[in-house]
Structure formats: structure tokens, C-alpha cells
Amino acid sequence: MTADKARKKAIRARVAATGDSYTRARRKIAGSPGRDFQPRRVAVFGAGYIGLVTGACFAELGHQVILRDVQPEKIRMLQAGEVPIFEPGLGDLLAANKDRLSFTVDAADAVRDAEVVYVCVDTPPTASGDADLSRVWAVIDSLKGVSTDRLAALVMKSTVPVGTGERVRAALDDAGLAHVGYAANPEFTSEGRAVRTFLRPDRVVIGAADEESAGLVTALHGGVDGPVEVMRIADAEMVKLASNALLATKISFINEIATVCEATGADVEAVAKAIGMDSRLGPHFLRAGLGYGGSCFPKDSRALRVMASNTGHPFQLLSAVIEVNELQPRRAIQRLKNELGTLKRRRIALLGMTFKAGTDDMREAPSTVVASRLLAEGADIHCWDPLARPGEAEPWTSATRHASPVQAMTGADAAMVITEWPQLRQVDWTAARHAMRNPLIFDGRNLLDPKKMRATGFTYIGVGRP
């Protein structure tokens, strides 16, 4: 065994034994970040989900990081050691690296000593469906009038349309910042595993027009356990959009197969398992359910379709993917109506609210569509979720939230598994059956064992299951 292989084996053994991140374990075993390591001063604009993970992970890698956000309350929370979002391991990472992290609302303060500025701001859709880049331009404006002698590069982590890099380069030049390099470094964050996917990614994509910027961003990721792919800026911008569109396509495809399975008597779980064994296809994202949600897949799929439409190309495949996903939670309501006849004055328990397990994120969650449709049908909604933060808006202001799944199901005419929370596998389903008025369960994530649920006395309905 070579020395390098032995070192990697020792690091992985420590990760498994202690729960340390790969980078922390590497440092502890090596004793230092390495002779060639050069810590940088990094300013991260946007302390949202992507910005916080990016800042915390760069600090973990040994860089000095300042995070800037326009929301004073968020900055006050971070300065007090509180984490405004839930992400496994993020709070520990922020606490462990507090000496290398600072927070501010002052853009000039963030930029003043920075060698690299990372842009991690929102780019929501406008009325036309195009990305709203106003926050991106605001970051560039904040560089004006500030001493930027140390600033070597502006790096785009926000999801932007292809061609944005050219516009940003021109804006930097117009602002007298021709000496500042530019690179695209798109994020491929998986919520619930964000820290791990940053420090041990499938790949780090870097788009740059010059070797200096590419080398700087590559060096920033020293200690990250994953391959680096350097390419042109436009290619990197497209990789982000295309990757999410392809993953969304796999989800919509298996949901269409599930619908055919329901009509023919096949079981989508068995079908998907066998499909996933093909090395050309793989098992990932072949889980039938209520469709995709979150901050990336819906937004990025629509953005790519709009971008294609702007070039005169109707992206028909992607349009079908989006349509299938939008219909999926509505199909669940129809299947419930087929069983109950009417939903008016029916008490329905929603088990899970967030768009996926392991996060408190409610953005584009299928539960919101389900709950809205139930309200429109006249149903009484009771829900449970361990982390969800739905805010003060309908349909959630009209729903009753409970501390446990069984409490939510008490007196219910039906229960719907909306999010694949592992806690639901531990529920006392015998107690739940006795607590319900009508023991009907719609398993929107195929999380539960149909045979066990039926043996317990439930009428069980899954997605794509006979």
C-alpha cells in the first residue's frame, strides 16, 4: 500500500470513528493543513442557505471568512452564535471555526480586506420567468469606492443564466475593476447533506477565462476531497442548470412510470430497483412520490426553459417534466377523493411538511399544494413535522399543527405521508389506527411497508403500488 493510500485510509477510518469531517480528520492526522496551504480572506455576500454553508466550509478549510447579509436580524443571530436555518452539522461547523468567521451588514466592511468575493445571493424569477439579477449587480456596486487593491477575484456561486459571466465582466470593467478576475463556481448543494457535499463533492466545477482566477478558486478548495473540473465560464453556468434539469427529469419520469404501474398492476418500487441496477442509469432519483420541490429544481428547470425559449427553442421535454411535477400532488388529492367520496368537512392528517427530510426548508414544498387543494375542497387540515417553518401564510394559517404524528392523526378520516421523515417508520401504527376515525393512509413517499400497514388494519395507498 502506498503512503498516499495509507493516509487516505487512516483519514476515512477517523471519519467513520469520530464523525469528524473529512477535512478535519485530514488535518488532525497530518498535523497541519500542509506547507503549500495559503489561507485567504474571503467575503461571502448572502448569508442564506448557500452562503452560510459556503462560508462555514471555507472557514473549516482554514480561510478567514466574513459573511455579509442585508437582514440585520440574521446577522445578529449569527453574531450571537445562533443558526437561522437547520442543516445537519452546520451549527457545529460555525462554532468550531468562530475565530475565522465574522458577520456584517456593511458591504464596504466585507469588501475592504477581501482577496476573494463570493456571490451567494438569491436570483429569483421575474414576471417574465428570467432570473432577477438585481442582487448580483448590487454586490458589484458595493465594490465601487472601496479600496480593492487586495481583491483578486469575484466568484459567482449564485445560479445565473448562461451568458451572465460576460455581463459581469463588462460591469466590473465599467466600475474600474478590470484588475479583478472573475470565475463561476456553481453550487450542487444537497440539503440535509450540504456540509458533506461541499467538503466531499462529486466534483468542483470552476469556470474561468484566465488561469489566475481558475488557479485561485482551485487553491481555495485545497483540502476538499473531490475532483476539480475547470472549463469556460458559459460551460460552468450551463452545467448547473443542466444538472438540476436532468435530475428533475428522472424524478418526473419515474412518477410517470408509477402512474402506468397503478393502471396495470405493476409495482414501481420493484421496477425502479431493477432499473437502478443498470450501471448506465443508476438508482439515484428513481423514487416515485409527490414530486420534487425545494429552492433549486423547480426554479432552475423553469429558468432553463425560459432561457431556451428566449433563444427561440421550445424545450418540450423540460416543459413535460415541469407539467408532470406540478400535477403529481394534485393526483394525490384525486386519489384521496376516490376513496372518501368527498373531502368536505373531512379531517386529513399531513405527516411531514418540508420538501424533503433533513431540512426545515418549505420552499416549493409539495405539501403546500396538497394543503391548499385540501382547503379548497373544504377539508380540515392537521399536520406534523419536526422542523418545518411554514411562516404566517395560507394554507398553513388554517392548519392545526401537532407535536407528534399520532396526535395529528387523532380523529382523522385519512393520513397522508408527505415527507420521508424516518421518524414515521417508528410510529406506533396500532395506536394510530385506533386514534383515527377512518384508518386510511396515502403514502406519498412509499416510505411504509404496505403488508405491515394492511396487517395493522389500514387501507393503504402508495404511489405506483398495486
Short mmCIF file of C-alpha atoms in Angstrom, two decimals:
data_model
loop_
_atom_site.label_atom_id
_atom_site.label_comp_id
_atom_site.label_asym_id
_atom_site.label_seq_id
_atom_site.Cartn_x
_atom_site.Cartn_y
_atom_site.Cartn_z
CA MET A 1 0.00 0.00 0.00
CA THR A 2 1.39 3.40 -0.98
CA ALA A 3 1.85 6.14 1.63
CA ASP A 4 -0.91 8.19 0.00
CA LYS A 5 -3.37 5.30 0.09
CA ALA A 6 -2.46 4.55 3.70
CA ARG A 7 -3.02 8.20 4.65
CA LYS A 8 -6.44 8.28 2.95
CA LYS A 9 -7.41 5.01 4.65
CA ALA A 10 -6.45 6.44 8.04
CA ILE A 11 -8.43 9.62 7.39
CA ARG A 12 -11.56 7.70 6.37
CA ALA A 13 -11.22 5.45 9.42
CA ARG A 14 -11.16 8.55 11.65
CA VAL A 15 -14.21 9.98 9.88
CA ALA A 16 -16.12 6.75 10.50
CA ALA A 17 -14.96 6.52 14.12
CA THR A 18 -15.34 10.13 15.25
CA GLY A 19 -17.85 11.75 12.93
CA ASP A 20 -15.26 14.40 12.01
CA SER A 21 -15.50 15.98 8.58
CA TYR A 22 -13.00 14.59 6.09
CA THR A 23 -11.06 17.87 6.17
CA ARG A 24 -10.87 18.00 9.98
CA ALA A 25 -9.75 14.36 10.12
CA ARG A 26 -7.12 15.02 7.46
CA ARG A 27 -5.76 17.94 9.45
CA LYS A 28 -5.65 16.02 12.71
CA ILE A 29 -3.77 13.16 11.13
CA ALA A 30 -1.45 15.36 9.08
CA GLY A 31 -0.91 17.80 11.96
CA SER A 32 -1.30 20.86 9.69
CA PRO A 33 -3.13 21.95 6.53
CA GLY A 34 0.08 21.41 4.58
CA ARG A 35 3.07 23.51 3.70
CA ASP A 36 1.56 24.77 0.46
CA PHE A 37 -1.67 25.93 2.07
CA GLN A 38 -2.26 29.67 1.81
CA PRO A 39 -5.22 30.99 3.80
CA ARG A 40 -7.23 33.67 2.03
CA ARG A 41 -9.57 36.41 3.19
CA VAL A 42 -12.94 35.55 1.69
CA ALA A 43 -16.04 37.76 1.69
CA VAL A 44 -19.31 35.90 1.14
CA PHE A 45 -22.27 38.05 0.07
CA GLY A 46 -25.53 36.44 1.11
CA ALA A 47 -25.86 34.56 4.40
CA GLY A 48 -28.71 32.39 3.19
CA TYR A 49 -28.56 28.64 2.78
CA ILE A 50 -25.79 28.53 0.18
CA GLY A 51 -23.83 31.46 1.63
CA LEU A 52 -23.78 30.07 5.17
CA VAL A 53 -22.66 26.62 4.07
CA THR A 54 -20.04 28.14 1.74
CA GLY A 55 -18.69 30.47 4.42
CA ALA A 56 -18.62 27.82 7.15
CA CYS A 57 -16.88 25.29 4.90
CA PHE A 58 -14.25 27.77 3.70
CA ALA A 59 -13.54 28.59 7.33
CA GLU A 60 -13.24 24.87 8.01
CA LEU A 61 -10.67 24.70 5.21
CA GLY A 62 -8.63 27.36 7.04
CA HIS A 63 -9.64 30.61 5.33
CA GLN A 64 -10.66 33.83 7.09
CA VAL A 65 -14.30 34.46 6.14
CA ILE A 66 -16.66 37.40 6.56
CA LEU A 67 -20.33 36.89 5.70
CA ARG A 68 -22.45 39.85 4.70
CA ASP A 69 -26.25 39.94 4.53
CA VAL A 70 -28.82 42.72 4.19
CA GLN A 71 -31.00 41.34 7.02
CA PRO A 72 -29.78 42.78 10.35
CA GLU A 73 -31.71 40.23 12.41
CA LYS A 74 -29.99 37.34 10.63
CA ILE A 75 -26.58 38.90 11.24
CA ARG A 76 -27.41 39.49 14.92
CA MET A 77 -28.36 35.82 15.27
CA LEU A 78 -25.12 34.67 13.69
CA GLN A 79 -23.06 37.02 15.82
CA ALA A 80 -24.78 35.55 18.88
CA GLY A 81 -23.91 32.02 17.78
CA GLU A 82 -27.42 31.16 16.59
CA VAL A 83 -28.01 29.47 13.23
CA PRO A 84 -31.02 30.82 11.29
CA ILE A 85 -31.52 27.62 9.26
CA PHE A 86 -31.38 23.92 10.04
CA GLU A 87 -28.71 21.89 8.31
CA PRO A 88 -27.03 18.88 9.95
CA GLY A 89 -23.51 19.74 11.07
CA LEU A 90 -23.68 23.42 10.09
CA GLY A 91 -24.05 24.75 13.64
CA ASP A 92 -21.10 22.67 14.82
CA LEU A 93 -19.01 23.90 11.90
CA LEU A 94 -19.81 27.55 12.64
CA ALA A 95 -18.99 27.10 16.32
CA ALA A 96 -15.75 25.21 15.67
CA ASN A 97 -14.49 27.91 13.31
CA LYS A 98 -15.78 31.02 15.09
CA ASP A 99 -12.27 32.52 15.21
CA ARG A 100 -12.18 32.52 11.41
CA LEU A 101 -15.74 33.78 10.89
CA SER A 102 -17.29 37.23 11.22
CA PHE A 103 -20.62 38.70 10.14
CA THR A 104 -21.72 42.13 8.97
CA VAL A 105 -24.46 44.10 7.23
CA ASP A 106 -21.90 46.61 5.92
CA ALA A 107 -20.87 45.80 2.33
CA ALA A 108 -17.84 48.09 2.50
CA ASP A 109 -16.70 46.36 5.68
CA ALA A 110 -16.99 42.97 4.00
CA VAL A 111 -15.05 44.00 0.90
CA ARG A 112 -12.34 46.15 2.49
CA ASP A 113 -9.79 43.42 3.21
CA ALA A 114 -11.13 40.68 0.95
CA GLU A 115 -8.97 38.85 -1.54
CA VAL A 116 -11.94 36.95 -2.95
CA VAL A 117 -15.62 37.92 -3.03
CA TYR A 118 -18.14 35.08 -3.33
CA VAL A 119 -21.61 35.96 -4.63
CA CYS A 120 -24.23 33.73 -2.95
CA VAL A 121 -27.34 35.90 -3.32
CA ASP A 122 -30.83 34.94 -4.48
CA THR A 123 -31.68 35.11 -8.19
CA PRO A 124 -35.48 34.64 -8.12
CA PRO A 125 -37.58 34.62 -11.29
CA THR A 126 -39.05 37.86 -12.61
CA ALA A 127 -42.54 38.22 -14.10
CA SER A 128 -41.12 37.04 -17.46
CA GLY A 129 -39.50 34.00 -15.87
CA ASP A 130 -35.99 35.36 -16.36
CA ALA A 131 -33.61 35.43 -13.40
CA ASP A 132 -33.66 38.60 -11.31
CA LEU A 133 -30.00 39.58 -11.10
CA SER A 134 -30.56 42.81 -9.17
CA ARG A 135 -28.84 41.41 -6.07
CA VAL A 136 -25.85 40.38 -8.18
CA TRP A 137 -25.49 43.92 -9.55
CA ALA A 138 -25.84 45.26 -6.00
CA VAL A 139 -22.77 43.25 -4.98
CA ILE A 140 -20.77 44.74 -7.86
CA ASP A 141 -21.97 48.23 -6.94
CA SER A 142 -20.73 47.65 -3.39
CA LEU A 143 -17.19 47.24 -4.72
CA LYS A 144 -17.15 50.76 -6.10
CA GLY A 145 -15.41 53.38 -4.00
CA VAL A 146 -13.80 50.78 -1.73
CA SER A 147 -10.09 50.09 -1.77
CA THR A 148 -9.87 46.83 -3.71
CA ASP A 149 -6.10 46.56 -4.08
CA ARG A 150 -6.17 43.16 -2.39
CA LEU A 151 -9.18 41.89 -4.31
CA ALA A 152 -8.09 39.29 -6.84
CA ALA A 153 -11.40 37.75 -7.96
CA LEU A 154 -15.19 37.86 -7.83
CA VAL A 155 -16.66 34.35 -7.84
CA MET A 156 -20.28 33.59 -8.78
CA LYS A 157 -21.91 30.81 -6.78
CA SER A 158 -25.47 32.03 -7.34
CA THR A 159 -27.37 30.27 -10.11
CA VAL A 160 -27.42 32.57 -13.13
CA PRO A 161 -28.34 32.31 -16.83
CA VAL A 162 -25.70 31.31 -19.33
CA GLY A 163 -24.01 34.48 -20.52
CA THR A 164 -24.14 36.24 -17.16
CA GLY A 165 -20.37 35.98 -16.86
CA GLU A 166 -19.85 38.22 -19.88
CA ARG A 167 -22.19 40.82 -18.43
CA VAL A 168 -20.50 40.71 -15.03
CA ARG A 169 -17.07 41.04 -16.63
CA ALA A 170 -18.25 44.14 -18.52
CA ALA A 171 -19.78 45.58 -15.32
CA LEU A 172 -16.53 45.07 -13.42
CA ASP A 173 -14.58 46.79 -16.18
CA ASP A 174 -17.02 49.72 -16.24
CA ALA A 175 -16.66 50.04 -12.46
CA GLY A 176 -12.90 50.42 -12.76
CA LEU A 177 -12.30 46.87 -11.57
CA ALA A 178 -10.55 45.48 -14.63
CA HIS A 179 -7.84 44.10 -12.34
CA VAL A 180 -10.38 41.87 -10.55
CA GLY A 181 -10.68 38.41 -12.07
CA TYR A 182 -13.99 36.61 -12.50
CA ALA A 183 -14.97 32.96 -12.12
CA ALA A 184 -18.10 30.85 -11.92
CA ASN A 185 -18.20 28.20 -9.19
CA PRO A 186 -21.77 26.82 -9.21
CA GLU A 187 -23.12 25.01 -6.16
CA PHE A 188 -24.52 21.49 -6.22
CA THR A 189 -25.79 21.50 -2.67
CA SER A 190 -27.97 18.69 -1.39
CA GLU A 191 -29.99 19.96 1.55
CA GLY A 192 -29.64 17.69 4.55
CA ARG A 193 -26.13 16.77 3.34
CA ALA A 194 -24.83 20.22 2.43
CA VAL A 195 -21.67 20.23 4.55
CA ARG A 196 -20.68 16.78 3.34
CA THR A 197 -21.36 17.60 -0.31
CA PHE A 198 -19.22 20.74 -0.04
CA LEU A 199 -16.24 19.04 1.60
CA ARG A 200 -16.55 15.72 -0.27
CA PRO A 201 -18.24 16.64 -3.55
CA ASP A 202 -18.69 14.58 -6.70
CA ARG A 203 -16.88 17.44 -8.45
CA VAL A 204 -15.94 21.08 -8.06
CA VAL A 205 -16.84 22.99 -11.24
CA ILE A 206 -14.85 26.16 -11.96
CA GLY A 207 -15.49 28.35 -14.97
CA ALA A 208 -12.84 30.97 -15.67
CA ALA A 209 -11.49 32.99 -18.58
CA ASP A 210 -7.93 33.22 -17.22
CA GLU A 211 -5.54 30.86 -15.49
CA GLU A 212 -5.02 33.15 -12.49
CA SER A 213 -8.72 33.11 -11.49
CA ALA A 214 -9.01 29.38 -12.14
CA GLY A 215 -5.91 28.72 -10.03
CA LEU A 216 -7.11 30.93 -7.18
CA VAL A 217 -10.51 29.25 -6.91
CA THR A 218 -8.89 25.82 -7.20
CA ALA A 219 -6.49 26.71 -4.37
CA LEU A 220 -9.40 27.91 -2.20
CA HIS A 221 -10.73 24.34 -2.34
CA GLY A 222 -7.47 22.84 -1.09
CA GLY A 223 -8.49 20.11 1.36
CA VAL A 224 -11.76 19.36 -0.44
CA ASP A 225 -11.93 15.66 -1.25
CA GLY A 226 -13.19 15.70 -4.84
CA PRO A 227 -12.07 16.27 -8.43
CA VAL A 228 -11.88 19.79 -9.87
CA GLU A 229 -13.20 20.46 -13.38
CA VAL A 230 -12.02 23.73 -14.94
CA MET A 231 -13.88 24.97 -18.00
CA ARG A 232 -15.14 28.08 -19.71
CA ILE A 233 -17.49 30.34 -17.77
CA ALA A 234 -20.50 29.70 -20.04
CA ASP A 235 -19.97 25.94 -19.73
CA ALA A 236 -19.92 26.14 -15.94
CA GLU A 237 -23.12 28.21 -15.95
CA MET A 238 -24.83 25.59 -18.11
CA VAL A 239 -23.59 22.65 -16.02
CA LYS A 240 -25.57 23.89 -13.02
CA LEU A 241 -28.85 24.33 -14.90
CA ALA A 242 -28.48 21.15 -16.94
CA SER A 243 -27.61 19.00 -13.91
CA ASN A 244 -30.71 20.01 -12.00
CA ALA A 245 -32.90 19.68 -15.09
CA LEU A 246 -31.67 16.12 -15.64
CA LEU A 247 -32.29 15.15 -12.01
CA ALA A 248 -35.77 16.66 -12.22
CA THR A 249 -36.35 14.66 -15.41
CA LYS A 250 -35.50 11.40 -13.62
CA ILE A 251 -37.99 12.21 -10.86
CA SER A 252 -40.80 13.08 -13.27
CA PHE A 253 -40.00 10.02 -15.39
CA ILE A 254 -40.34 7.57 -12.50
CA ASN A 255 -43.54 9.32 -11.40
CA GLU A 256 -44.98 8.77 -14.88
CA ILE A 257 -43.93 5.12 -14.68
CA ALA A 258 -45.67 4.96 -11.29
CA THR A 259 -48.92 6.18 -12.87
CA VAL A 260 -48.71 3.44 -15.50
CA CYS A 261 -47.94 0.90 -12.76
CA GLU A 262 -51.10 1.90 -10.92
CA ALA A 263 -53.14 1.27 -14.08
CA THR A 264 -51.52 -2.07 -14.90
CA GLY A 265 -50.85 -3.66 -11.52
CA ALA A 266 -47.05 -3.41 -11.61
CA ASP A 267 -45.12 -2.20 -8.54
CA VAL A 268 -42.96 0.86 -9.21
CA GLU A 269 -40.69 0.03 -6.26
CA ALA A 270 -39.66 -3.29 -7.82
CA VAL A 271 -39.43 -1.69 -11.25
CA ALA A 272 -37.26 1.21 -10.06
CA LYS A 273 -34.94 -1.10 -8.12
CA ALA A 274 -34.24 -3.21 -11.20
CA ILE A 275 -33.82 -0.11 -13.40
CA GLY A 276 -31.32 1.34 -10.96
CA MET A 277 -29.16 -1.79 -11.09
CA ASP A 278 -28.23 -0.85 -14.65
CA SER A 279 -24.83 0.88 -14.39
CA ARG A 280 -25.82 3.17 -17.27
CA LEU A 281 -28.77 4.53 -15.28
CA GLY A 282 -28.04 4.23 -11.55
CA PRO A 283 -30.53 4.13 -8.66
CA HIS A 284 -30.50 7.79 -7.66
CA PHE A 285 -33.63 9.96 -8.06
CA LEU A 286 -35.77 6.99 -9.08
CA ARG A 287 -38.12 7.28 -6.11
CA ALA A 288 -41.76 7.74 -7.02
CA GLY A 289 -43.68 10.18 -4.87
CA LEU A 290 -45.26 13.61 -4.76
CA GLY A 291 -42.63 15.24 -6.99
CA TYR A 292 -39.62 17.45 -6.45
CA GLY A 293 -39.54 20.73 -4.54
CA GLY A 294 -37.04 22.97 -2.79
CA SER A 295 -35.17 26.04 -3.90
CA CYS A 296 -33.31 24.56 -6.88
CA PHE A 297 -35.11 22.02 -9.04
CA PRO A 298 -38.34 23.98 -9.69
CA LYS A 299 -36.58 27.32 -10.16
CA ASP A 300 -33.70 26.02 -12.24
CA SER A 301 -35.90 23.90 -14.50
CA ARG A 302 -38.13 26.86 -15.27
CA ALA A 303 -35.12 29.13 -15.73
CA LEU A 304 -33.56 26.77 -18.28
CA ARG A 305 -36.86 26.50 -20.14
CA VAL A 306 -37.22 30.30 -20.24
CA MET A 307 -33.62 30.70 -21.34
CA ALA A 308 -34.20 28.21 -24.16
CA SER A 309 -37.44 29.97 -25.15
CA ASN A 310 -35.57 33.29 -25.32
CA THR A 311 -33.33 31.74 -27.99
CA GLY A 312 -36.36 30.57 -29.95
CA HIS A 313 -36.12 26.93 -28.82
CA PRO A 314 -39.21 25.41 -27.16
CA PHE A 315 -37.73 22.97 -24.65
CA GLN A 316 -40.60 20.49 -24.95
CA LEU A 317 -39.02 17.74 -22.86
CA LEU A 318 -38.41 20.08 -19.95
CA SER A 319 -41.93 21.50 -20.28
CA ALA A 320 -43.30 17.97 -19.87
CA VAL A 321 -41.06 17.38 -16.83
CA ILE A 322 -42.38 20.52 -15.16
CA GLU A 323 -46.01 19.69 -16.00
CA VAL A 324 -45.72 16.16 -14.59
CA ASN A 325 -44.25 17.54 -11.36
CA GLU A 326 -46.97 20.16 -10.98
CA LEU A 327 -49.69 17.53 -11.43
CA GLN A 328 -48.23 14.96 -9.03
CA PRO A 329 -49.51 16.40 -5.70
CA ARG A 330 -52.88 17.13 -7.33
CA ARG A 331 -53.17 13.48 -8.36
CA ALA A 332 -52.79 12.56 -4.69
CA ILE A 333 -55.85 14.65 -3.83
CA GLN A 334 -57.88 12.94 -6.54
CA ARG A 335 -56.89 9.50 -5.25
CA LEU A 336 -58.00 10.54 -1.77
CA LYS A 337 -61.33 11.70 -3.17
CA ASN A 338 -61.75 8.37 -4.93
CA GLU A 339 -61.56 6.67 -1.53
CA LEU A 340 -63.55 9.12 0.59
CA GLY A 341 -66.07 10.38 -1.97
CA THR A 342 -65.81 13.94 -0.74
CA LEU A 343 -63.23 15.87 1.24
CA LYS A 344 -65.67 18.41 2.59
CA ARG A 345 -65.51 18.52 6.39
CA ARG A 346 -63.11 15.57 6.34
CA ARG A 347 -60.20 15.69 8.79
CA ILE A 348 -56.94 14.99 6.97
CA ALA A 349 -53.58 14.50 8.69
CA LEU A 350 -50.46 15.58 6.78
CA LEU A 351 -47.36 13.76 8.01
CA GLY A 352 -44.46 15.96 7.02
CA MET A 353 -44.43 19.46 5.54
CA THR A 354 -40.88 20.26 4.35
CA PHE A 355 -39.97 19.44 0.75
CA LYS A 356 -37.62 16.67 1.93
CA ALA A 357 -36.42 15.12 5.18
CA GLY A 358 -33.40 16.54 6.99
CA THR A 359 -34.23 20.20 6.38
CA ASP A 360 -36.62 22.90 7.59
CA ASP A 361 -36.99 24.26 4.04
CA MET A 362 -40.56 24.85 2.87
CA ARG A 363 -39.71 26.40 -0.49
CA GLU A 364 -41.77 24.83 -3.31
CA ALA A 365 -42.78 22.02 -0.94
CA PRO A 366 -45.43 19.66 -2.40
CA SER A 367 -47.16 19.86 0.99
CA THR A 368 -48.20 23.44 0.24
CA VAL A 369 -50.01 22.36 -2.93
CA VAL A 370 -51.61 19.41 -1.13
CA ALA A 371 -52.75 21.56 1.81
CA SER A 372 -54.07 24.30 -0.49
CA ARG A 373 -56.11 21.80 -2.51
CA LEU A 374 -57.47 20.20 0.66
CA LEU A 375 -58.59 23.62 1.91
CA ALA A 376 -60.24 24.33 -1.44
CA GLU A 377 -62.13 21.03 -1.11
CA GLY A 378 -63.35 22.03 2.36
CA ALA A 379 -61.15 19.69 4.39
CA ASP A 380 -59.90 20.27 7.94
CA ILE A 381 -56.08 20.02 7.96
CA HIS A 382 -53.97 18.72 10.83
CA CYS A 383 -50.23 18.37 10.34
CA TRP A 384 -46.97 17.25 11.89
CA ASP A 385 -43.35 17.99 11.03
CA PRO A 386 -40.30 18.07 13.31
CA LEU A 387 -38.60 21.08 11.67
CA ALA A 388 -40.86 22.92 9.23
CA ARG A 389 -41.08 26.72 9.34
CA PRO A 390 -44.06 27.46 7.11
CA GLY A 391 -44.46 31.11 8.05
CA GLU A 392 -47.65 33.09 8.52
CA ALA A 393 -49.38 32.37 5.23
CA GLU A 394 -52.08 30.15 3.83
CA PRO A 395 -52.64 27.29 3.74
CA TRP A 396 -50.73 26.88 6.98
CA THR A 397 -52.56 29.58 8.95
CA SER A 398 -55.71 27.47 8.52
CA ALA A 399 -53.99 24.22 9.53
CA THR A 400 -53.54 22.84 13.05
CA ARG A 401 -50.02 21.68 13.87
CA HIS A 402 -49.34 18.88 16.34
CA ALA A 403 -46.33 17.71 18.33
CA SER A 404 -46.48 14.09 17.16
CA PRO A 405 -47.77 12.09 14.19
CA VAL A 406 -50.31 10.21 16.32
CA GLN A 407 -51.71 13.48 17.68
CA ALA A 408 -52.11 14.76 14.12
CA MET A 409 -53.92 11.54 13.13
CA THR A 410 -56.31 11.51 16.09
CA GLY A 411 -59.87 11.65 14.74
CA ALA A 412 -58.62 11.80 11.13
CA ASP A 413 -60.50 10.40 8.14
CA ALA A 414 -57.21 9.89 6.31
CA ALA A 415 -53.49 10.44 6.76
CA MET A 416 -51.03 11.41 4.05
CA VAL A 417 -47.27 10.78 4.24
CA ILE A 418 -45.89 13.93 2.61
CA THR A 419 -42.21 13.95 3.69
CA GLU A 420 -39.98 10.89 4.11
CA TRP A 421 -39.09 11.58 7.74
CA PRO A 422 -37.52 8.43 9.25
CA GLN A 423 -39.48 9.06 12.47
CA LEU A 424 -42.59 7.88 10.66
CA ARG A 425 -41.21 4.35 10.50
CA GLN A 426 -41.10 4.34 14.33
CA VAL A 427 -44.73 5.40 14.82
CA ASP A 428 -46.95 3.08 16.86
CA TRP A 429 -49.27 2.40 13.94
CA THR A 430 -51.61 0.23 16.00
CA ALA A 431 -52.20 3.21 18.31
CA ALA A 432 -52.58 5.45 15.26
CA ARG A 433 -55.21 3.15 13.73
CA HIS A 434 -57.26 3.22 16.92
CA ALA A 435 -56.88 7.01 17.14
CA MET A 436 -58.14 7.62 13.60
CA ARG A 437 -61.80 7.84 12.68
CA ASN A 438 -61.07 6.03 9.41
CA PRO A 439 -57.77 4.08 9.06
CA LEU A 440 -56.88 5.22 5.54
CA ILE A 441 -53.30 6.17 4.68
CA PHE A 442 -51.92 7.59 1.46
CA ASP A 443 -48.16 7.02 1.44
CA GLY A 444 -46.93 9.78 -0.84
CA ARG A 445 -43.29 8.70 -0.44
CA ASN A 446 -43.66 4.90 -0.40
CA LEU A 447 -41.98 5.04 2.97
CA LEU A 448 -44.00 2.39 4.79
CA ASP A 449 -44.38 -1.37 4.30
CA PRO A 450 -47.76 -1.97 2.60
CA LYS A 451 -48.12 -5.51 4.02
CA LYS A 452 -47.47 -4.38 7.59
CA MET A 453 -49.80 -1.41 7.25
CA ARG A 454 -52.63 -3.57 5.89
CA ALA A 455 -51.98 -6.21 8.56
CA THR A 456 -52.33 -3.44 11.16
CA GLY A 457 -55.78 -2.65 9.78
CA PHE A 458 -55.09 0.26 7.42
CA THR A 459 -56.38 0.82 3.95
CA TYR A 460 -53.02 1.56 2.35
CA ILE A 461 -52.47 3.51 -0.89
CA GLY A 462 -48.98 4.06 -2.26
CA VAL A 463 -47.60 5.76 -5.36
CA GLY A 464 -47.28 3.28 -8.23
CA ARG A 465 -48.01 0.33 -5.97
CA PRO A 466 -50.76 -2.23 -6.64
#
